[in-house]
Each structure stands twice: as C-alpha cells, then as structure tokens.
Short mmCIF file of C-alpha atoms and ligand atoms in Angstrom, two decimals:
data_model
loop_
_atom_site.label_atom_id
_atom_site.label_comp_id
_atom_site.label_asym_id
_atom_site.label_seq_id
_atom_site.Cartn_x
_atom_site.Cartn_y
_atom_site.Cartn_z
CA MET P 1 -33.33 -19.40 -11.06
CA ALA P 2 -32.65 -16.94 -8.26
CA GLY P 3 -32.97 -20.32 -5.42
CA ASP P 4 -30.30 -21.64 -8.16
CA TRP P 5 -27.70 -19.04 -8.03
CA ARG P 6 -28.31 -19.16 -4.08
CA ALA P 7 -27.33 -22.40 -3.28
CA GLY P 8 -24.61 -22.47 -6.01
CA LEU P 9 -22.98 -19.98 -3.33
CA GLY P 10 -22.35 -22.91 -0.94
CA ALA P 11 -20.91 -24.92 -4.00
CA ALA P 12 -18.96 -22.52 -4.81
CA LEU P 13 -17.15 -21.71 -1.46
CA ALA P 14 -16.65 -25.57 -1.01
CA GLY P 15 -14.43 -25.49 -4.50
CA ARG P 16 -12.61 -22.35 -3.09
CA ARG P 17 -12.14 -24.74 0.14
CA LYS P 18 -11.01 -27.37 -1.99
CA GLN P 19 -7.97 -25.49 -4.10
CA HIS P 20 -6.62 -23.96 -1.32
CA LEU P 21 -8.22 -20.40 -1.42
CA TYR P 22 -10.48 -20.00 1.68
CA ARG P 23 -9.41 -17.33 3.50
CA THR P 24 -10.45 -17.22 6.93
CA ARG P 25 -9.58 -14.34 9.76
CA ARG P 26 -7.87 -14.82 13.00
CA VAL P 27 -9.41 -12.28 15.38
CA THR P 28 -6.66 -10.55 17.41
CA GLN P 29 -6.60 -9.40 20.73
CA GLY P 30 -4.96 -6.04 21.96
CA ALA P 31 -2.33 -3.49 19.82
CA PRO P 32 -0.63 -4.23 17.05
CA GLY P 33 3.31 -4.87 17.71
CA ALA P 34 6.15 -7.67 16.83
CA ASP P 35 3.56 -9.69 19.19
CA VAL P 36 0.14 -10.31 18.71
CA ILE P 37 -1.88 -12.13 21.16
CA ILE P 38 -4.37 -14.82 19.17
CA ASP P 39 -6.96 -17.16 21.35
CA GLY P 40 -5.33 -15.71 24.45
CA LYS P 41 -1.68 -17.27 23.14
CA ARG P 42 1.07 -14.72 22.04
CA TYR P 43 2.47 -14.58 18.56
CA LEU P 44 5.89 -13.19 16.51
CA SER P 45 3.82 -11.39 13.77
CA PHE P 46 5.56 -10.84 10.15
CA CYS P 47 2.23 -9.53 8.59
CA SER P 48 1.65 -6.08 9.79
CA ASN P 49 1.96 -2.82 7.60
CA ASP P 50 2.88 -1.40 10.26
CA TYR P 51 6.57 -0.65 9.58
CA LEU P 52 7.89 2.01 11.86
CA GLY P 53 6.24 0.74 14.71
CA LEU P 54 4.50 4.14 15.35
CA ALA P 55 0.45 2.23 15.85
CA ASN P 56 0.52 1.61 18.95
CA HIS P 57 3.57 4.19 19.88
CA PRO P 58 2.34 5.49 23.35
CA GLU P 59 2.35 9.88 21.45
CA VAL P 60 0.19 8.61 19.01
CA VAL P 61 -1.70 7.28 21.07
CA LYS P 62 -2.41 9.66 22.99
CA ALA P 63 -3.14 12.46 20.99
CA MET P 64 -5.71 10.47 19.31
CA GLN P 65 -7.20 10.15 23.15
CA GLN P 66 -6.33 13.79 23.44
CA GLY P 67 -8.56 14.57 19.63
CA ALA P 68 -11.23 12.37 21.05
CA ALA P 69 -11.66 14.69 23.99
CA ARG P 70 -11.49 17.94 21.94
CA TYR P 71 -13.22 17.15 18.93
CA GLY P 72 -15.66 14.24 19.71
CA ALA P 73 -15.64 9.89 17.99
CA GLY P 74 -16.31 11.30 14.59
CA SER P 75 -16.17 14.22 12.59
CA GLY P 76 -20.42 14.30 11.64
CA ALA P 77 -20.23 15.45 8.07
CA SER P 78 -18.45 14.87 4.78
CA HIS P 79 -15.71 17.06 4.14
CA LEU P 80 -17.82 19.51 2.14
CA ILE P 81 -20.30 19.96 4.62
CA SER P 82 -19.45 20.38 8.15
CA GLY P 83 -16.91 17.26 8.44
CA HIS P 84 -13.44 18.94 7.96
CA SER P 85 -11.80 20.22 11.11
CA SER P 86 -9.35 22.13 12.30
CA ALA P 87 -7.45 19.15 12.75
CA HIS P 88 -7.90 17.83 9.33
CA HIS P 89 -6.84 20.74 8.08
CA ALA P 90 -3.69 20.89 9.63
CA LEU P 91 -2.45 17.12 9.01
CA GLU P 92 -3.31 18.61 5.06
CA GLU P 93 -0.77 21.35 5.80
CA GLU P 94 1.55 19.23 7.20
CA LEU P 95 1.51 16.84 4.34
CA ALA P 96 1.61 19.10 2.01
CA GLY P 97 5.20 20.82 3.49
CA PHE P 98 5.91 16.83 4.68
CA THR P 99 5.58 16.21 0.27
CA ARG P 100 6.83 20.22 -0.59
CA ARG P 101 4.05 20.35 -2.77
CA PRO P 102 1.72 23.19 -2.50
CA ARG P 103 -1.44 21.00 -1.37
CA ALA P 104 -2.37 17.76 -0.22
CA LEU P 105 -6.23 16.50 0.56
CA LEU P 106 -7.03 13.51 3.29
CA PHE P 107 -8.47 11.01 2.08
CA SER P 108 -10.82 8.36 4.13
CA THR P 109 -8.83 5.10 2.74
CA GLY P 110 -6.27 4.41 0.37
CA TYR P 111 -8.61 2.39 -1.71
CA MET P 112 -10.58 5.80 -2.43
CA ALA P 113 -7.69 7.80 -3.12
CA ASN P 114 -7.03 5.86 -5.73
CA LEU P 115 -11.03 6.01 -7.07
CA GLY P 116 -11.39 9.66 -6.60
CA VAL P 117 -8.12 10.45 -8.21
CA ILE P 118 -8.48 8.00 -11.62
CA SER P 119 -12.08 8.94 -11.75
CA ALA P 120 -12.24 12.15 -11.49
CA LEU P 121 -9.16 13.15 -14.12
CA ALA P 122 -9.83 10.02 -16.71
CA GLY P 123 -12.91 9.04 -17.64
CA ARG P 124 -15.06 7.99 -21.15
CA LEU P 125 -15.61 11.51 -21.96
CA SER P 126 -12.81 14.04 -20.83
CA ALA P 127 -14.03 16.29 -17.88
CA CYS P 128 -12.86 19.69 -19.45
CA ASP P 129 -14.64 19.08 -22.97
CA ALA P 130 -17.23 17.45 -24.79
CA GLN P 131 -14.72 15.59 -27.19
CA ALA P 132 -16.04 12.09 -27.77
CA GLY P 133 -13.83 9.08 -27.55
CA SER P 134 -12.17 7.53 -24.11
CA ASP P 135 -9.30 8.84 -21.81
CA VAL P 136 -6.01 6.34 -21.46
CA VAL P 137 -5.02 5.21 -17.95
CA LEU P 138 -1.95 3.03 -18.29
CA GLU P 139 -0.99 0.64 -15.41
CA ASP P 140 1.73 -1.68 -13.63
CA ARG P 141 -0.01 -5.09 -14.27
CA LEU P 142 0.90 -5.96 -10.67
CA ASN P 143 -0.62 -2.88 -9.05
CA HIS P 144 -2.82 -3.23 -6.40
CA ALA P 145 -6.33 -3.55 -6.45
CA SER P 146 -7.88 -0.60 -5.95
CA LEU P 147 -5.50 1.12 -8.68
CA ILE P 148 -7.00 -1.54 -11.07
CA ASP P 149 -10.11 -1.11 -10.07
CA ALA P 150 -10.11 3.01 -10.25
CA GLY P 151 -9.27 2.77 -13.61
CA LEU P 152 -12.33 0.05 -14.76
CA LEU P 153 -14.58 2.49 -12.86
CA SER P 154 -13.29 5.30 -14.18
CA GLY P 155 -14.36 3.77 -17.56
CA ALA P 156 -11.43 5.00 -19.52
CA ARG P 157 -9.24 2.75 -21.70
CA LEU P 158 -7.69 0.62 -19.40
CA LEU P 159 -3.79 -0.63 -20.49
CA ARG P 160 -2.02 -2.87 -18.11
CA TYR P 161 2.09 -3.03 -19.32
CA ALA P 162 3.63 -6.41 -18.24
CA HIS P 163 5.15 -5.22 -14.36
CA ALA P 164 7.79 -2.86 -14.78
CA ASP P 165 8.52 -3.58 -18.66
CA MET P 166 9.17 0.32 -19.79
CA ALA P 167 9.36 -1.18 -23.10
CA ASP P 168 6.12 -2.63 -22.91
CA LEU P 169 4.57 0.46 -21.70
CA GLU P 170 6.29 3.15 -24.49
CA LYS P 171 4.65 0.46 -26.98
CA LYS P 172 1.41 1.30 -25.31
CA CYS P 173 1.76 4.85 -24.63
CA VAL P 174 2.71 5.31 -28.14
CA ALA P 175 -1.17 3.44 -29.54
CA LYS P 176 -2.92 6.33 -27.78
CA THR P 177 -5.34 7.78 -29.98
CA ASP P 178 -7.00 9.70 -27.42
CA ARG P 179 -7.09 12.68 -24.89
CA ARG P 180 -5.96 12.30 -21.61
CA MET P 181 -2.80 10.11 -20.20
CA ILE P 182 -2.25 8.66 -17.05
CA ILE P 183 0.10 6.45 -16.14
CA ALA P 184 0.20 5.17 -12.76
CA SER P 185 2.09 2.63 -10.55
CA ASP P 186 2.38 1.25 -7.10
CA GLY P 187 5.98 3.28 -5.39
CA VAL P 188 6.77 -0.27 -3.95
CA PHE P 189 4.82 -3.53 -5.20
CA SER P 190 2.39 -5.13 -2.44
CA MET P 191 3.59 -8.66 -2.84
CA ASP P 192 6.83 -8.66 -4.28
CA GLY P 193 8.27 -5.72 -2.96
CA ASP P 194 10.24 -4.41 -5.39
CA ILE P 195 10.70 -0.69 -6.21
CA ALA P 196 8.74 0.52 -9.71
CA PRO P 197 11.15 2.57 -11.65
CA VAL P 198 9.81 5.56 -11.09
CA PRO P 199 12.88 7.49 -12.96
CA GLU P 200 12.24 6.24 -15.67
CA LEU P 201 8.18 5.90 -15.46
CA SER P 202 8.66 10.08 -15.14
CA ARG P 203 10.57 10.17 -18.79
CA ILE P 204 8.01 7.93 -20.22
CA ALA P 205 5.21 10.14 -19.02
CA ARG P 206 7.06 13.37 -20.35
CA ARG P 207 7.81 12.44 -23.63
CA HIS P 208 3.86 11.20 -23.94
CA ASP P 209 2.68 14.14 -21.65
CA ALA P 210 0.83 11.34 -19.62
CA TRP P 211 0.23 12.50 -15.65
CA LEU P 212 2.65 9.97 -13.64
CA MET P 213 0.51 8.96 -10.02
CA ILE P 214 2.71 7.04 -7.97
CA ASP P 215 0.92 5.27 -4.80
CA ASP P 216 3.67 4.90 -2.56
CA ALA P 217 1.37 2.97 0.20
CA HIS P 218 4.33 1.28 0.81
CA ALA P 219 7.16 3.78 0.71
CA PHE P 220 5.88 6.12 2.43
CA GLY P 221 7.79 6.87 5.66
CA VAL P 222 9.84 3.93 4.85
CA LEU P 223 12.07 4.80 1.67
CA GLY P 224 14.55 7.24 1.44
CA LYS P 225 16.23 9.15 3.92
CA THR P 226 13.38 11.79 5.52
CA GLY P 227 10.89 8.61 4.70
CA GLY P 228 9.98 11.08 2.33
CA GLY P 229 9.10 7.09 -0.45
CA THR P 230 10.41 6.56 -3.90
CA GLN P 231 10.91 10.13 -4.90
CA GLU P 232 13.15 10.69 -2.03
CA HIS P 233 14.94 7.42 -2.82
CA PHE P 234 15.69 8.04 -6.58
CA GLY P 235 16.64 11.75 -5.95
CA LEU P 236 13.44 13.05 -7.85
CA THR P 237 11.90 16.24 -7.53
CA VAL P 238 8.73 17.05 -6.98
CA GLU P 239 7.70 17.76 -10.75
CA ASP P 240 8.94 13.85 -11.69
CA VAL P 241 5.76 12.60 -9.61
CA PRO P 242 2.97 15.10 -10.02
CA ILE P 243 0.39 12.87 -8.65
CA LEU P 244 1.27 11.72 -5.29
CA VAL P 245 -0.62 8.92 -2.99
CA GLY P 246 0.19 8.13 0.35
CA THR P 247 -1.64 5.88 3.06
CA LEU P 248 -1.71 6.78 6.94
CA GLY P 249 -2.36 3.23 7.77
CA LYS P 250 0.70 1.71 7.32
CA ALA P 251 3.71 3.51 7.95
CA LEU P 252 2.14 6.15 9.78
CA GLY P 253 0.46 3.20 11.76
CA THR P 254 -2.69 5.30 12.15
CA PHE P 255 -5.93 5.40 8.97
CA GLY P 256 -6.65 7.14 5.96
CA ALA P 257 -5.06 8.77 3.11
CA PHE P 258 -4.07 11.49 1.08
CA VAL P 259 -3.15 12.99 -2.27
CA ALA P 260 -0.32 15.62 -3.10
CA GLY P 261 0.07 17.66 -5.68
CA SER P 262 -1.00 20.95 -7.24
CA GLU P 263 -3.36 22.88 -6.50
CA GLU P 264 -5.35 22.48 -10.13
CA LEU P 265 -5.06 19.32 -8.95
CA ILE P 266 -6.58 19.19 -5.37
CA GLU P 267 -9.12 21.40 -6.44
CA THR P 268 -10.40 19.00 -9.03
CA LEU P 269 -10.84 16.53 -6.88
CA ILE P 270 -12.23 18.38 -3.91
CA GLN P 271 -15.13 19.08 -7.12
CA GLN P 272 -15.01 16.13 -8.63
CA ALA P 273 -13.85 13.00 -6.93
CA ARG P 274 -16.62 11.15 -5.82
CA SER P 275 -15.05 8.56 -3.11
CA TYR P 276 -13.71 11.98 -1.57
CA ILE P 277 -17.37 14.10 -1.57
CA TYR P 278 -19.90 11.28 -0.89
CA THR P 279 -18.11 9.95 2.09
CA THR P 280 -17.72 10.87 6.01
CA ALA P 281 -14.41 12.47 6.87
CA LEU P 282 -12.39 10.40 8.93
CA PRO P 283 -12.19 11.37 13.20
CA PRO P 284 -10.74 14.03 13.31
CA ALA P 285 -8.97 12.10 16.48
CA VAL P 286 -7.53 10.41 13.91
CA ALA P 287 -5.86 13.06 12.18
CA GLU P 288 -4.33 14.64 15.40
CA ALA P 289 -3.01 10.89 16.23
CA THR P 290 -1.64 11.12 12.52
CA ARG P 291 0.07 14.55 12.88
CA VAL P 292 2.20 12.91 15.78
CA SER P 293 3.14 9.80 13.75
CA LEU P 294 4.10 12.40 10.67
CA ARG P 295 6.44 14.13 12.80
CA LEU P 296 7.91 10.96 14.32
CA ALA P 297 8.07 9.42 11.34
CA GLN P 298 10.39 12.62 10.13
CA SER P 299 12.82 13.10 12.95
CA GLU P 300 13.33 9.45 14.67
CA ASN P 301 15.28 7.76 11.36
CA TRP P 302 16.35 5.26 13.90
CA ARG P 303 13.35 3.46 13.11
CA ARG P 304 14.20 3.75 9.28
CA GLU P 305 17.80 2.29 10.48
CA LYS P 306 17.02 -0.05 12.19
CA LEU P 307 14.41 -1.63 10.01
CA ARG P 308 16.84 -1.76 7.23
CA ALA P 309 19.32 -3.69 9.96
CA LEU P 310 16.63 -6.05 10.44
CA ILE P 311 15.78 -6.61 6.28
CA ASN P 312 19.78 -6.84 5.90
CA ARG P 313 20.21 -9.25 8.47
CA PHE P 314 16.95 -11.37 7.24
CA ARG P 315 18.20 -11.48 3.44
CA THR P 316 21.76 -12.37 4.54
CA GLY P 317 20.07 -14.98 6.85
CA ALA P 318 17.68 -16.65 3.85
CA THR P 319 20.19 -16.78 1.10
CA HIS P 320 22.50 -18.49 3.87
CA LEU P 321 19.69 -20.88 4.09
CA GLY P 322 19.20 -20.93 0.38
CA LEU P 323 15.51 -20.06 -0.02
CA ASN P 324 13.60 -18.27 -2.43
CA LEU P 325 13.45 -14.59 -2.12
CA MET P 326 12.53 -12.28 -4.36
CA ASN P 327 14.33 -8.90 -5.50
CA SER P 328 13.32 -6.79 -3.07
CA VAL P 329 15.15 -4.80 -0.20
CA THR P 330 12.27 -3.14 1.10
CA PRO P 331 10.35 -4.31 4.44
CA ILE P 332 8.27 -6.68 2.29
CA GLN P 333 10.24 -9.62 1.87
CA PRO P 334 8.12 -12.45 0.47
CA LEU P 335 9.17 -15.94 0.18
CA LEU P 336 8.35 -17.59 -3.33
CA THR P 337 6.44 -21.00 -2.27
CA GLY P 338 4.51 -21.63 -5.56
CA ASP P 339 1.21 -23.58 -5.75
CA ASN P 340 -1.42 -22.67 -2.55
CA GLU P 341 -1.62 -26.24 -0.70
CA THR P 342 2.57 -25.90 0.39
CA THR P 343 2.16 -22.09 0.76
CA LEU P 344 -0.72 -22.72 3.36
CA ARG P 345 0.68 -25.76 4.92
CA ILE P 346 3.83 -24.09 5.91
CA SER P 347 1.28 -20.88 6.74
CA GLU P 348 -0.02 -23.43 9.26
CA GLN P 349 3.17 -25.06 10.71
CA LEU P 350 4.81 -21.66 11.28
CA TYR P 351 1.84 -20.62 13.26
CA ALA P 352 1.81 -23.65 15.05
CA ARG P 353 4.85 -22.47 16.22
CA GLY P 354 4.07 -19.52 17.33
CA ILE P 355 4.97 -17.03 14.23
CA LEU P 356 2.25 -15.70 11.93
CA ILE P 357 2.66 -14.77 8.23
CA SER P 358 0.05 -14.70 6.10
CA ALA P 359 -0.07 -17.17 2.84
CA ILE P 360 -1.39 -15.11 0.02
CA ARG P 361 -2.70 -16.68 -3.02
CA PRO P 362 -4.50 -15.75 -6.47
CA PRO P 363 -6.13 -13.98 -7.10
CA ALA P 364 -3.86 -11.41 -4.92
CA VAL P 365 -0.98 -12.48 -6.34
CA PRO P 366 -0.58 -14.77 -10.04
CA LYS P 367 -1.74 -18.40 -10.30
CA GLY P 368 1.47 -20.45 -9.18
CA ARG P 369 3.00 -18.04 -7.72
CA ALA P 370 1.75 -18.23 -4.10
CA ARG P 371 3.67 -17.18 -1.44
CA LEU P 372 4.81 -16.32 2.38
CA ARG P 373 4.15 -12.66 2.91
CA ILE P 374 6.95 -11.54 5.49
CA THR P 375 6.84 -8.33 6.30
CA PHE P 376 9.47 -6.23 8.87
CA SER P 377 8.86 -3.42 11.33
CA ALA P 378 10.97 -1.40 13.23
CA ALA P 379 9.28 -3.13 16.52
CA HIS P 380 11.39 -5.97 15.87
CA ASP P 381 14.98 -6.95 17.05
CA VAL P 382 17.06 -9.09 15.99
CA GLN P 383 16.78 -12.17 18.11
CA GLN P 384 12.89 -12.26 16.68
CA VAL P 385 14.27 -12.29 12.89
CA ASP P 386 16.67 -14.76 14.06
CA ARG P 387 13.72 -16.75 15.64
CA LEU P 388 11.98 -16.46 12.33
CA LEU P 389 15.16 -17.64 10.29
CA GLU P 390 15.46 -20.53 12.83
CA ALA P 391 11.67 -21.29 11.76
CA LEU P 392 11.65 -21.71 7.74
CA ALA P 393 15.43 -23.49 7.66
CA GLU P 394 13.25 -26.54 9.39
CA LEU P 395 9.91 -25.46 7.70
CA ALA P 396 10.60 -23.65 3.87
CA PRO P 397 11.00 -25.22 0.71
CA VAL P 398 14.87 -24.12 -0.58
CA ARG P 399 15.94 -23.50 -3.79
C1 PLP N 401 -2.88 -0.40 1.40
C2 PLP N 401 -2.82 -0.17 -0.07
C3 PLP N 401 -3.42 0.87 -0.30
C4 PLP N 401 -4.61 1.01 0.33
O1 PLP N 401 -4.77 1.57 1.48
P1 PLP N 401 -5.75 1.39 2.12
O2 PLP N 401 -5.53 3.00 2.95
O3 PLP N 401 -5.23 0.54 3.45
O4 PLP N 401 -7.05 1.35 1.71
C5 PLP N 401 -3.37 1.62 -1.72
N1 PLP N 401 -2.61 1.22 -2.79
C6 PLP N 401 -1.77 0.15 -2.17
C7 PLP N 401 -0.03 -0.05 -3.33
C8 PLP N 401 -1.39 -0.53 -0.86
O5 PLP N 401 -1.12 -1.40 -0.44
#
C-alpha cells in the first residue's frame, strides 16, 4: 500500500497540471522593487507586498548590517531562553507605542502569530477553568489561511461566516452555547483587497461578549493617516480592536509579525502561545532594520499619498478600459478573470512583455474566481502604472 500512495503523488501532480493548478516558483535575483531581475532579464513587478517601498531602503538595509555587526547573524535561542535581545525589546516597545497599546509581542511570522493567539486563547477546554465544552472561533470565510488553520488547530468550534456578512455573523453568535468566543478577521482581505467592516465587527463582538481579533497584515503601515491600519482608517479606538496582529514583512519591508494588546493578553501569549515559545527568536538584526522602517513608515506620509495616487490612476484607467476590477481601494487590485487557464495564459502573456503579475487560483480563492492579483507599491511611478494599463488593454478580458 505504501508504494501505491507514493506512486500516486506523481498522478496527483499530473492532475494538478491538467487543471492549470500547478504552482512553480520564479527565481529572482537582487532586491525587491518596482523592477525585479529573473534569468538576467528585468521585469516590472506588480506582485510584491512591499507597499511602501521600504524593503530595499538604504537606511533599513544599513540598520540590518549594523545590527548583524552588533548582535550577530542569529538570535541563538528562543525568546524565553536567551534569545530576547535589547533590539527585540526596543522594537516591541516602539510597536506598542505606535499602536497605542500597553504591550506588543514579536512573533517570527504572521502565520505563527495567528496560530499562537487563537490556540492560546481558545480551545476544546477553556484555559482558565475546567468547564467542559469547547470555545467558539468565528471567522470570515475569506480569512487568510493562517487564521483558518489557527481556528482548526485550537480545537475550538470553528464557525465561518459569509464574507463580510454581518447578519450571518450575528446569527452564528447567537448559536453560541459555549464560553469563550473570538471573532477573527483580516483587516484587508489578502486576495480581494477589500476592507473588513471593522466598526460593525467591533459592535457585534461587544454585544456578544466576544473578543475581536484583527489581522492587519495588509493594512498596517498602509491605511490611516499615519499608517495605523484599519483602526485608524475607521477612526476607532484601541478598545474597539482589543487583539491586533500586524506583520512586518509587507509594508514594513522586513520580516516577522507582532501582536499588540493589553498587558494580560501579552503575558498570556508569553506563557501559552506555543508558536511563540517553541521557536527561535528573529535575528536581532531584523528587529533593528524594522525599527528604522517603522520610523520611516510613520513619518514619511508621502509614501502613502503616492501609493494612493497610483492606485487611483490605475482604477480610473482600468474602469475606462472596462476591466473587471474588484471593490478595493487598497494596494491589492485584483482583476477577476474566472477560469484557471485564462488567468494563467494572461499572466504568461504579461510575463512575455516583461510584466510580472501572479495568477491566483484555487484554493487561494474560490473555484471559478481565479484572478490576476495586481499590487502597487510606493516604489512604482506613474509611467509604470501606464505601462501596465497599456498591456492590460490588449490582454485582459473586459466586462
Ligand atoms: C501575509 C499574511 C499573513 C502571514 O504573515 P507572514 O509574516 O508572511 O507569515 C497573515 N495574515 C494575513 C492576512 C496575511 O496577508
């Protein structure tokens, strides 16, 4: 039998290829930016998450070099053993300050932050008492895979409500018979680019005595006047979003993630979040680089303004061309293309013209909802957006 299933892997891979679902990687050379080099050739890239153009900022790079010179290449241990350096500590304090929360806690990745938070706070049995019955985790159907996986891993009852459908969420809240309840949502949905209805989520969470967790991976540094994310975008208070997750590998251009919230929340995570405890701390040099990029993200408003102008130019041009835009004002501007084959073909045609845009197919998006996921960065300029529009005018299907 063992031989059979191993032989079956090849057949499954071939099946994937036939359905145009096969994934391959392109090997890039050099730093991320508006242009990337692949096989020695320059491509105009519209698929990074480096929204503010900080990943290759000279000051950020210098801080990482100096950090490595001072702290070494790696942290040497997990945070709870001896890996928690003054660089990590300073970054946590600065993240807490920026998010106006009592504490912030660094995680190695956003994926791990989400696993850590949900499985520390919810489970089959409540962590605080032995009362039987599982907790409830309510999640938007289009949440990032790491939030969904976190809900599953926690052992709590995972209920998924229809995308941004507050009536459906409300209905599922009422069905609750158990003790602890967490409502978790992306702040900006990673494949659609739309913004979650955070004010309504907050009201519903309050009404049902649930804890609201917002994963602001695509909003942190991007939305709001100072880059504070969805909370600032909507003019909400810290109390409206008691559990905030942000990632550092997107707008901040480095690597890692954090959770910000109350003293008790952060201390609970330090004691209980397994993806925090049982893993090596980030290289301190990464924390040093992030401290600089956090400062730049806060102070250099022009990056957000430029980004917004580029997005507006694209949407105006794409609307004029009759392209199938989605309901997004964020740097994530997908063009819905529908079937896998068409999507892959257009992506290849764009590539042949020196434009890099990834074809997003199931299971990252629902079946029949494949798309070209275009993302913008402050590193782009107006001419590059126009070049993209010219190529799309020829290649992309219209409504
Ligand atoms: C990218 C992303 C993550 C994962 O963050 P990493 O630091 O890349 O692991 C989590 N949540 C959302 C919504 C994301 O877009």
